[in-house]
Amino acid sequence: MLRPSGISILSCLLLLSLFAACANSDSTQKNFLECISHNKKSPFPSTSYFTPTNPSFTSVLSSTAQNLRYLMPSVRKPELILRPPSETHVQTAVTCAKRFGIQLRVRSGGHDFEGVSYASEMEEPFVIVDMAKLRTVTIDEDGKTAWVEAGATLGELYYRISEKSNVHGFPAGLCPSVGVGGHITGGGYGSLMRKYGLAVDNVVDARIVDARGKILNRESMGEELFWAISGGGGGSFGIILAWKVRLVPVPATVTVFTVGKTLEQGLTKILYKWQKVAAKINENLFIRVTVQPSGNKTLTGSFNALFLGRVDDLLQIMNRGFPELGLERKDCSEMSWIKSVLYLGGYPAGTDPQVLLQGKPLFKNYFKDKTDFLRNPIPEATIKGIFSRMMEDDGSITYWTPYGGRMSQIPESQTPFPHRKGTLYDILYVATWEDGNVSEAKSMDWVRKLYNYMTPYVPNFPRGAYVNFRDFDLGMNKNGNTSFVQASAWGTKYFNNNFKRLVHIKTIVDPDNFFLHEQSIPRFRLTQEEKKQKKK
């Protein structure tokens, strides 16, 4: 009689285990679907969720996903995509997910650099809550505020403001297709930051669904939780339903310019000077630099700027503070603030501002990013070192964003975003490619080497990073039990001294760690007194 070998027995056990896991997954999905479909308060209509067998599943999944790296076949896909048509449906999603142990990933605009809003590297099944149907923007002209739902894009917010007023704006990102919900949770910076600070510095209220499935506003959630969601990163404390933001005054006419400089035209020396003046120049002036290869073994640096004023005043400021750029009147254009949004967003001249209502990005690609915050100018030789490395990869880009002005006046602890006084600028290093797996390893290795090259020239205790430019290289939570010490690997880089306070708040408001992802805020162990408070 033949006996099965040990290998055959092991194979059978593995197959049985796999079969059980698949069956369990199918059962969980079925139970979750029944829960959301038959909820007494807000059942999901069949048109508001998509299973993997639905013909629209792939198109819905990819509709706003910006980093194509996380749409590769090898990346885990959600069990389900939900598009809640109302706030109470978001409550249904939370209560049912908690009941059946399903992770939720919340997507407003799909711009998370590591795909946290639509992909997962964790073991548990997950469901996407896509906020695309919750995108109403309501402007209060008298109060100079706006309520904006989490699924709206920055472009939609900007356009709705411009419909009501040509002398108001909002200080948020340069990319109009970014979702408001996630953008503000990480801080949110853009061309008005030197005048008015971050988006989160201009938030006055919020509505969220917490880990208990309750809808809270600023008053009912309390100031600690409101502080945590206002810059502490998305996906850790609840689901943002809407933000109430304070509009800021802008001139009826602003001035923009773009000046390009190649290596042969002195880019290195001009950028060296830029880093000394960009954070100290008039706070009405924002000059960002984008550097990328431009053929013939050279690089071009594009100095893109917004000035809150007329061209004559701008030229005086530039001639006094940054003459090395050689700005001339012909380089400048005067326009309304809403048209400056299109200009800085890369839209062609003459584009109708209504395009902002479409919420569509100008392009998508595969990319990997890393960030540094600079508190001192780097040597000219170091800039040359960056440039020589950039010419090794045709898909390389660096973005240099100035701080100073209002950013230097806000205390580090006012919001979780800590990069304030003393920060001159940040650099975003990006590797892009278009051929999927073919160039992935090479491109990602390139950006990591450039980041390592910069180590001696940046603050390292901690080496700062920006949570809206998420970077899994800093560390990841893969099992849901990451300790404070382990999570500090990325938490202190994103939040510096504010990280411990975020962990304390997380421990109180979400003790079961329901809102969880690869870099979510972890919990402390509860003290006896805190356990008593929790029971109350």
Coordinates of C-alpha atoms in Angstrom, one line a residue:
M1 CA 0.0 0.0 0.0
L2 CA 1.4 3.4 -1.0
R3 CA 1.6 6.1 1.7
P4 CA 1.3 9.8 0.8
S5 CA 4.6 11.6 1.2
G6 CA 5.1 14.4 3.7
I7 CA 5.2 16.8 0.8
S8 CA 1.8 15.6 -0.5
I9 CA 0.3 15.9 2.9
L10 CA 1.7 19.4 3.2
S11 CA 0.4 20.3 -0.2
C12 CA -3.1 19.1 0.7
L13 CA -3.1 21.1 4.0
L14 CA -2.0 24.2 2.1
L15 CA -4.8 23.7 -0.5
L16 CA -7.4 23.1 2.3
S17 CA -6.1 26.2 4.1
L18 CA -6.3 28.3 0.9
F19 CA -9.8 27.0 0.2
A20 CA -11.0 27.8 3.7
A21 CA -9.5 31.3 3.4
C22 CA -11.2 31.9 0.1
A23 CA -14.5 30.6 1.4
N24 CA -14.2 32.8 4.5
S25 CA -13.5 35.8 2.3
D26 CA -16.5 35.1 0.1
S27 CA -18.7 34.7 3.2
T28 CA -17.4 37.9 4.7
Q29 CA -18.1 39.8 1.5
K30 CA -21.6 38.3 1.3
N31 CA -22.4 39.2 4.9
F32 CA -21.0 42.8 4.5
L33 CA -23.1 43.2 1.3
E34 CA -26.2 42.1 3.1
C35 CA -25.5 44.4 5.9
I36 CA -25.1 47.6 3.8
S37 CA -28.0 46.6 1.5
H38 CA -30.5 45.9 4.3
N39 CA -29.5 48.6 6.8
K40 CA -32.7 50.0 8.3
K41 CA -31.6 53.6 8.3
S42 CA -29.6 54.0 5.1
P43 CA -29.4 50.9 2.9
F44 CA -27.1 51.1 -0.1
P45 CA -28.9 51.0 -3.5
S46 CA -27.3 48.5 -5.9
T47 CA -26.1 51.3 -8.1
S48 CA -23.9 52.6 -5.2
Y49 CA -21.6 49.7 -4.9
F50 CA -19.4 47.7 -7.2
T51 CA -18.2 44.1 -6.8
P52 CA -15.2 42.7 -8.7
T53 CA -17.7 41.0 -11.1
N54 CA -19.4 44.2 -11.9
P55 CA -18.4 45.4 -15.5
S56 CA -17.8 48.9 -14.1
F57 CA -15.5 47.8 -11.2
T58 CA -12.2 48.3 -13.0
S59 CA -13.2 51.7 -14.4
V60 CA -14.5 52.9 -11.1
L61 CA -11.3 51.7 -9.3
S62 CA -9.0 53.5 -11.7
S63 CA -11.2 56.6 -12.2
T64 CA -9.3 58.8 -9.8
A65 CA -6.3 56.7 -9.0
Q66 CA -3.3 58.9 -9.7
N67 CA -0.3 56.5 -9.2
L68 CA -0.6 53.8 -11.8
R69 CA 1.9 51.7 -9.7
Y70 CA -1.0 50.8 -7.4
L71 CA -3.2 49.6 -10.3
M72 CA -0.8 46.9 -11.4
P73 CA -2.2 43.3 -11.5
S74 CA 0.1 42.3 -8.6
V75 CA -1.5 44.8 -6.2
R76 CA -4.3 43.6 -4.1
K77 CA -7.7 44.9 -5.1
P78 CA -10.7 45.8 -2.9
E79 CA -13.5 43.4 -2.1
L80 CA -15.9 46.1 -2.9
I81 CA -16.1 49.8 -3.9
L82 CA -18.8 51.9 -2.2
R83 CA -20.0 55.2 -3.4
P84 CA -22.2 56.5 -0.6
P85 CA -24.9 58.9 -1.9
S86 CA -25.4 60.6 1.6
E87 CA -23.6 61.1 4.9
T88 CA -25.8 58.5 6.6
H89 CA -24.6 55.9 4.0
V90 CA -21.1 56.6 5.2
Q91 CA -22.3 55.7 8.7
T92 CA -23.7 52.4 7.3
A93 CA -20.4 51.6 5.7
V94 CA -18.6 52.1 9.0
T95 CA -21.0 50.2 11.2
C96 CA -21.1 47.2 8.8
A97 CA -17.3 47.2 8.2
K98 CA -16.7 47.2 12.0
R99 CA -19.2 44.4 12.5
F100 CA -17.5 42.1 10.0
G101 CA -13.9 43.1 10.5
I102 CA -13.4 44.7 7.1
Q103 CA -10.9 47.5 6.6
L104 CA -12.1 50.7 5.0
R105 CA -10.0 52.8 2.6
V106 CA -11.4 56.3 2.0
R107 CA -10.9 58.0 -1.3
S108 CA -11.8 61.6 -2.0
G109 CA -9.5 62.5 -5.0
G110 CA -7.2 59.4 -5.3
H111 CA -4.0 61.4 -5.0
D112 CA -2.4 59.5 -2.1
F113 CA 1.2 59.0 -3.4
E114 CA 1.4 55.5 -2.0
G115 CA -2.2 54.5 -3.1
V116 CA -3.5 54.2 0.5
S117 CA -6.9 55.4 -0.6
Y118 CA -7.5 52.6 -3.1
A119 CA -4.9 49.8 -2.5
S120 CA -3.6 47.9 0.4
E121 CA -0.4 46.0 1.4
M122 CA -2.0 44.6 4.5
E123 CA -3.4 41.1 4.9
E124 CA -7.1 41.9 5.8
P125 CA -9.8 42.3 3.1
F126 CA -10.6 45.9 2.4
V127 CA -13.4 48.0 0.9
I128 CA -13.0 51.4 -0.7
V129 CA -15.4 54.2 0.4
D130 CA -15.3 56.5 -2.6
M131 CA -16.7 59.9 -1.7
A132 CA -17.3 60.9 -5.3
K133 CA -21.0 61.5 -4.8
L134 CA -20.5 63.8 -1.9
R135 CA -19.1 66.9 -3.6
T136 CA -21.4 69.9 -2.8
V137 CA -19.7 73.3 -2.3
T138 CA -21.8 75.9 -0.4
I139 CA -20.4 79.4 -0.3
D140 CA -21.5 81.9 2.5
E141 CA -20.7 85.3 0.9
D142 CA -21.6 87.2 4.1
G143 CA -19.6 85.0 6.4
K144 CA -16.7 84.6 4.0
T145 CA -16.8 80.8 4.5
A146 CA -17.6 77.7 2.6
W147 CA -18.8 74.2 3.4
V148 CA -17.2 71.7 1.0
E149 CA -17.9 68.0 1.0
A150 CA -15.0 65.6 1.0
G151 CA -15.5 64.3 -2.5
A152 CA -15.2 67.7 -4.2
T153 CA -11.9 68.6 -5.8
L154 CA -9.8 71.7 -5.1
G155 CA -10.7 72.9 -8.6
E156 CA -14.4 72.7 -7.8
L157 CA -14.0 74.6 -4.6
Y158 CA -11.9 77.3 -6.3
Y159 CA -14.4 77.7 -9.1
R160 CA -17.4 77.9 -6.8
I161 CA -15.6 80.6 -4.8
S162 CA -15.0 82.6 -8.1
E163 CA -18.7 82.3 -9.0
K164 CA -19.5 84.4 -5.9
S165 CA -16.5 86.7 -5.6
N166 CA -13.5 87.8 -7.7
V167 CA -11.7 89.0 -4.6
H168 CA -11.6 85.8 -2.5
G169 CA -9.8 82.6 -2.8
F170 CA -8.6 79.7 -0.6
P171 CA -5.0 78.6 0.2
A172 CA -4.7 75.1 -0.9
G173 CA -2.9 72.9 -3.5
L174 CA -1.8 73.7 -7.0
C175 CA -3.3 70.6 -8.6
P176 CA -7.0 71.2 -9.1
S177 CA -8.0 67.5 -9.3
V178 CA -6.8 66.8 -5.7
G179 CA -9.7 65.8 -3.4
V180 CA -10.5 68.3 -0.7
G181 CA -11.2 65.6 1.9
G182 CA -7.7 64.1 2.0
H183 CA -5.8 67.2 1.1
I184 CA -6.8 69.2 4.1
T185 CA -6.2 66.3 6.5
G186 CA -2.5 66.4 5.7
G187 CA -2.1 70.2 5.8
G188 CA -2.5 71.2 2.2
Y189 CA -0.2 73.8 0.7
G190 CA -0.1 75.8 -2.4
S191 CA 0.6 79.2 -3.9
L192 CA -1.1 81.2 -1.1
M193 CA 0.8 79.5 1.7
R194 CA 3.3 82.3 2.3
K195 CA 0.5 84.8 2.6
Y196 CA -2.2 82.7 4.5
G197 CA -0.5 79.5 5.6
L198 CA -1.9 76.0 4.8
A199 CA -5.4 75.0 3.9
V200 CA -5.7 73.5 7.4
D201 CA -4.8 76.8 9.0
N202 CA -8.0 78.2 7.5
V203 CA -10.4 75.5 8.6
V204 CA -13.1 76.5 11.1
D205 CA -15.3 73.4 11.3
A206 CA -15.6 69.8 10.1
R207 CA -18.1 66.9 9.9
I208 CA -16.8 63.4 10.3
V209 CA -18.0 59.8 10.9
D210 CA -16.1 58.5 13.9
A211 CA -15.1 54.9 14.8
R212 CA -18.5 54.4 16.5
G213 CA -20.4 55.4 13.3
K214 CA -21.5 58.7 14.7
I215 CA -21.6 62.0 12.8
L216 CA -19.7 64.7 14.7
N217 CA -18.9 68.4 14.1
R218 CA -16.2 70.5 15.8
E219 CA -18.3 71.1 18.9
S220 CA -19.4 67.5 19.5
M221 CA -16.0 65.9 18.6
G222 CA -14.1 68.3 20.9
E223 CA -11.0 70.3 20.2
E224 CA -8.5 67.5 20.6
L225 CA -10.0 65.4 17.8
F226 CA -10.6 68.5 15.7
W227 CA -6.9 69.3 16.1
A228 CA -5.9 65.7 15.1
I229 CA -7.9 65.6 11.9
S230 CA -6.7 69.1 10.9
G231 CA -3.3 68.0 9.6
G232 CA -2.7 64.6 11.2
G233 CA -3.2 62.7 7.9
G234 CA -6.2 60.8 6.6
G235 CA -7.5 57.4 7.5
S236 CA -6.6 57.4 11.3
F237 CA -9.4 59.1 13.2
G238 CA -12.6 58.9 11.1
I239 CA -14.0 59.7 7.7
I240 CA -14.2 63.3 6.7
L241 CA -17.6 64.2 5.4
A242 CA -17.0 68.0 4.9
W243 CA -14.9 70.9 5.9
K244 CA -16.0 74.4 6.7
V245 CA -13.2 76.7 5.4
R246 CA -12.5 80.4 5.8
L247 CA -12.1 82.3 2.5
V248 CA -9.2 84.7 2.2
P249 CA -9.0 88.0 0.3
V250 CA -7.1 88.2 -3.0
P251 CA -6.7 91.2 -5.3
A252 CA -9.1 91.4 -8.3
T253 CA -5.9 91.3 -10.4
V254 CA -2.9 89.1 -9.7
T255 CA 0.3 88.6 -11.6
V256 CA 1.9 85.3 -12.7
F257 CA 5.1 84.4 -14.5
T258 CA 7.2 81.5 -15.7
V259 CA 10.9 81.9 -16.4
G260 CA 12.9 78.9 -17.6
K261 CA 16.6 78.6 -17.1
T262 CA 18.8 75.8 -18.4
L263 CA 22.2 74.7 -17.0
E264 CA 23.8 76.7 -19.8
Q265 CA 21.9 79.8 -18.7
G266 CA 23.1 79.6 -15.2
L267 CA 20.4 77.5 -13.5
T268 CA 22.7 76.3 -10.8
K269 CA 23.7 79.7 -9.6
I270 CA 20.2 81.1 -9.9
L271 CA 18.7 78.2 -7.9
Y272 CA 21.5 78.7 -5.3
K273 CA 20.3 82.3 -4.9
W274 CA 16.6 81.3 -4.9
Q275 CA 17.0 79.2 -1.8
K276 CA 18.4 82.2 0.0
V277 CA 15.7 84.7 -1.0
A278 CA 12.5 82.7 -1.7
A279 CA 11.5 82.3 2.0
K280 CA 12.4 85.9 2.9
I281 CA 11.0 87.9 -0.1
N282 CA 7.7 89.7 0.1
E283 CA 5.0 87.3 1.4
N284 CA 2.7 88.2 -1.5
L285 CA 5.1 86.5 -3.8
F286 CA 5.3 82.7 -4.2
I287 CA 8.1 81.3 -6.5
R288 CA 8.2 77.6 -7.0
V289 CA 10.8 75.8 -9.1
T290 CA 10.4 72.7 -11.1
V291 CA 13.5 71.1 -12.5
Q292 CA 13.6 68.3 -15.0
P293 CA 15.6 66.9 -18.0
S294 CA 14.9 68.8 -21.2
G295 CA 17.0 66.9 -23.8
N296 CA 20.5 67.3 -25.1
K297 CA 22.0 66.4 -21.7
T298 CA 20.7 69.4 -19.9
L299 CA 18.1 70.4 -17.4
T300 CA 15.5 73.2 -17.3
G301 CA 14.4 74.9 -14.1
S302 CA 11.0 76.6 -14.5
F303 CA 10.4 79.4 -12.0
N304 CA 6.6 79.6 -11.6
A305 CA 5.2 82.4 -9.6
L306 CA 2.1 84.0 -8.3
F307 CA 2.1 87.6 -7.0
L308 CA -0.9 89.1 -5.2
G309 CA -0.6 92.4 -6.9
R310 CA 0.1 94.2 -10.2
V311 CA 3.1 93.7 -12.5
D312 CA 4.7 97.1 -11.7
D313 CA 5.0 96.2 -8.0
L314 CA 6.2 92.7 -8.8
L315 CA 9.1 94.0 -10.9
Q316 CA 10.2 96.3 -8.2
I317 CA 10.3 93.5 -5.7
M318 CA 12.1 91.2 -8.0
N319 CA 14.7 93.8 -9.1
R320 CA 15.4 94.5 -5.5
G321 CA 15.3 91.0 -4.0
F322 CA 16.0 88.5 -6.9
P323 CA 17.6 90.3 -9.9
E324 CA 19.5 87.1 -10.8
L325 CA 16.4 85.6 -12.4
G326 CA 16.3 88.5 -14.9
L327 CA 12.5 88.9 -14.8
E328 CA 11.1 91.2 -17.5
R329 CA 7.7 92.7 -18.0
K330 CA 7.1 90.4 -21.1
D331 CA 7.5 87.3 -18.8
C332 CA 4.5 88.5 -16.7
S333 CA 0.7 88.2 -17.1
E334 CA -2.0 89.9 -15.1
M335 CA -5.2 88.0 -14.6
S336 CA -7.9 87.1 -12.1
W337 CA -7.1 84.8 -9.2
I338 CA -9.2 81.9 -10.7
K339 CA -7.3 82.2 -14.0
S340 CA -4.1 82.0 -12.0
V341 CA -5.3 78.7 -10.7
L342 CA -5.5 77.4 -14.3
Y343 CA -2.1 78.9 -15.1
L344 CA -0.3 77.3 -12.2
G345 CA -2.1 74.1 -12.7
G346 CA -0.6 73.7 -16.2
Y347 CA -3.7 74.4 -18.3
P348 CA -3.2 76.0 -21.7
A349 CA -3.8 79.7 -22.0
G350 CA -7.4 80.6 -22.7
T351 CA -8.8 77.6 -20.9
D352 CA -12.3 78.2 -19.6
P353 CA -12.3 78.0 -15.7
Q354 CA -15.4 75.7 -16.0
V355 CA -12.9 72.9 -16.8
L356 CA -12.2 72.9 -13.0
L357 CA -15.6 71.4 -12.5
Q358 CA -14.6 68.2 -14.3
G359 CA -12.2 67.2 -11.6
K360 CA -9.9 65.4 -14.1
P361 CA -6.1 65.4 -13.8
L362 CA -4.0 66.5 -16.8
F363 CA -2.0 63.2 -16.7
K364 CA -1.4 60.0 -14.8
N365 CA 1.8 58.0 -14.6
Y366 CA 3.8 55.6 -12.5
F367 CA 5.9 57.4 -9.9
K368 CA 7.8 57.2 -6.6
D369 CA 8.5 60.3 -4.4
K370 CA 10.5 61.3 -1.4
T371 CA 10.7 64.7 0.4
D372 CA 13.1 66.8 2.4
F373 CA 12.7 70.0 4.4
L374 CA 15.6 72.5 4.3
R375 CA 16.5 74.9 7.1
N376 CA 19.7 76.1 5.6
P377 CA 20.9 76.7 2.0
I378 CA 22.7 73.8 0.5
P379 CA 26.1 74.4 -1.2
E380 CA 26.2 75.1 -4.9
A381 CA 28.3 72.0 -5.3
T382 CA 25.4 70.0 -3.8
I383 CA 23.0 71.5 -6.3
K384 CA 25.3 70.4 -9.0
G385 CA 25.3 66.9 -7.5
I386 CA 21.5 66.8 -7.6
F387 CA 21.5 67.9 -11.2
S388 CA 24.1 65.4 -12.3
R389 CA 22.1 62.6 -10.8
M390 CA 18.9 63.9 -12.4
M391 CA 20.5 63.6 -15.8
E392 CA 20.9 59.9 -15.2
D393 CA 17.1 59.4 -15.4
D394 CA 14.8 61.0 -18.1
G395 CA 11.8 60.6 -15.8
S396 CA 13.3 62.6 -12.9
I397 CA 11.7 65.7 -11.5
T398 CA 12.3 67.9 -8.5
Y399 CA 10.0 70.5 -7.1
W400 CA 11.3 73.2 -4.8
T401 CA 8.6 75.0 -2.7
P402 CA 9.4 78.1 -0.6
Y403 CA 8.2 78.6 2.9
G404 CA 8.5 81.8 5.1
G405 CA 6.0 84.5 5.4
R406 CA 2.9 83.4 7.3
M407 CA 4.3 79.8 7.5
S408 CA 7.0 81.1 9.9
Q409 CA 4.5 82.8 12.2
I410 CA 2.3 79.8 13.0
P411 CA 3.5 77.7 16.0
E412 CA 4.6 74.1 15.3
S413 CA 2.0 72.8 17.7
Q414 CA -1.0 74.8 16.3
T415 CA -1.8 71.9 13.9
P416 CA -0.1 68.5 13.5
F417 CA 1.8 69.8 10.5
P418 CA 5.1 70.9 12.2
H419 CA 7.2 72.3 9.4
R420 CA 6.9 76.0 10.2
K421 CA 9.4 78.5 11.6
G422 CA 13.0 78.1 10.3
T423 CA 12.0 76.0 7.2
L424 CA 13.3 77.7 4.1
Y425 CA 11.8 75.3 1.5
D426 CA 11.1 71.7 0.8
I427 CA 12.2 69.5 -2.1
L428 CA 10.0 66.8 -3.6
Y429 CA 12.1 64.3 -5.5
V430 CA 10.1 62.3 -8.0
A431 CA 10.9 59.4 -10.3
T432 CA 8.4 58.8 -13.1
W433 CA 8.1 56.2 -15.7
E434 CA 5.5 55.0 -18.3
D435 CA 6.3 51.3 -18.9
G436 CA 5.0 49.6 -15.7
N437 CA 7.3 46.9 -14.3
V438 CA 10.0 47.4 -17.0
S439 CA 11.5 50.5 -15.4
E440 CA 10.1 50.3 -11.9
A441 CA 13.1 48.9 -10.1
K442 CA 15.6 51.3 -11.9
S443 CA 13.5 54.4 -11.3
M444 CA 12.8 53.7 -7.7
D445 CA 16.4 52.9 -7.1
W446 CA 17.3 56.2 -8.6
V447 CA 15.1 58.3 -6.4
R448 CA 16.2 56.5 -3.3
K449 CA 19.9 57.1 -4.1
L450 CA 19.2 60.8 -4.7
Y451 CA 17.5 60.9 -1.2
N452 CA 20.5 59.2 0.3
Y453 CA 22.9 61.6 -1.4
M454 CA 21.0 64.5 0.4
T455 CA 21.4 63.0 3.9
P456 CA 24.4 65.2 5.0
Y457 CA 22.6 68.4 3.9
V458 CA 19.3 68.2 5.6
P459 CA 18.1 68.1 9.3
N460 CA 18.1 64.4 10.4
F461 CA 16.7 64.5 14.0
P462 CA 14.2 63.8 12.6
R463 CA 14.5 64.0 8.9
G464 CA 11.3 65.7 8.0
A465 CA 8.7 64.5 5.5
Y466 CA 5.2 65.6 4.4
V467 CA 2.3 63.2 5.1
N468 CA 0.6 64.4 1.9
F469 CA 3.7 63.2 0.0
R470 CA 3.5 59.8 1.7
D471 CA 6.5 57.5 1.5
F472 CA 6.4 53.9 2.5
D473 CA 10.2 53.7 2.6
L474 CA 10.0 55.4 6.0
G475 CA 8.3 52.4 7.5
M476 CA 5.0 50.5 7.4
N477 CA 2.4 49.0 9.7
K478 CA 1.4 45.7 8.2
N479 CA -0.4 43.9 11.1
G480 CA -2.3 46.5 13.0
N481 CA -0.2 46.1 16.1
T482 CA 2.6 48.5 15.4
S483 CA 3.9 50.1 18.6
F484 CA 4.5 53.8 19.3
V485 CA 8.2 53.2 19.0
Q486 CA 7.9 51.4 15.7
A487 CA 5.5 53.9 14.2
S488 CA 7.8 56.7 15.3
A489 CA 10.0 55.7 12.3
W490 CA 7.5 57.6 10.1
G491 CA 5.4 59.4 12.6
T492 CA 8.1 61.8 13.9
K493 CA 9.2 62.5 10.4
Y494 CA 5.7 63.6 9.4
F495 CA 4.7 65.3 12.6
N496 CA 7.8 65.8 14.8
N497 CA 6.8 66.6 18.4
N498 CA 3.1 66.5 17.5
F499 CA 3.2 62.7 16.9
K500 CA 2.9 61.7 20.6
R501 CA -0.2 63.9 21.0
L502 CA -1.7 62.3 17.8
V503 CA -1.1 58.8 19.3
H504 CA -2.8 59.8 22.6
I505 CA -5.9 61.1 20.8
K506 CA -6.0 58.0 18.6
T507 CA -5.9 55.9 21.7
I508 CA -9.0 57.7 23.2
V509 CA -11.2 58.1 20.1
D510 CA -10.4 54.8 18.3
P511 CA -9.2 52.3 20.9
D512 CA -10.0 49.3 18.7
N513 CA -7.8 50.7 15.9
F514 CA -10.7 50.5 13.4
F515 CA -9.3 53.2 11.1
L516 CA -6.1 51.5 10.0
H517 CA -3.6 51.6 7.1
E518 CA 0.1 51.2 6.4
Q519 CA 1.0 54.5 8.1
S520 CA -2.0 55.2 10.3
I521 CA -1.5 56.7 13.7
P522 CA -1.1 53.8 16.3
R523 CA -2.5 53.5 19.8
F524 CA -0.9 53.7 23.3
R525 CA -1.9 51.1 25.8
L526 CA -4.8 52.5 27.8
T527 CA -4.1 53.3 31.5
Q528 CA -6.6 52.1 34.1
E529 CA -8.1 55.6 34.4
E530 CA -8.5 55.9 30.7
K531 CA -10.2 52.4 30.5
K532 CA -12.6 53.7 33.1
Q533 CA -13.3 56.8 31.1
K534 CA -13.8 54.7 28.0
K535 CA -16.5 52.5 29.8
K536 CA -18.3 55.6 30.8

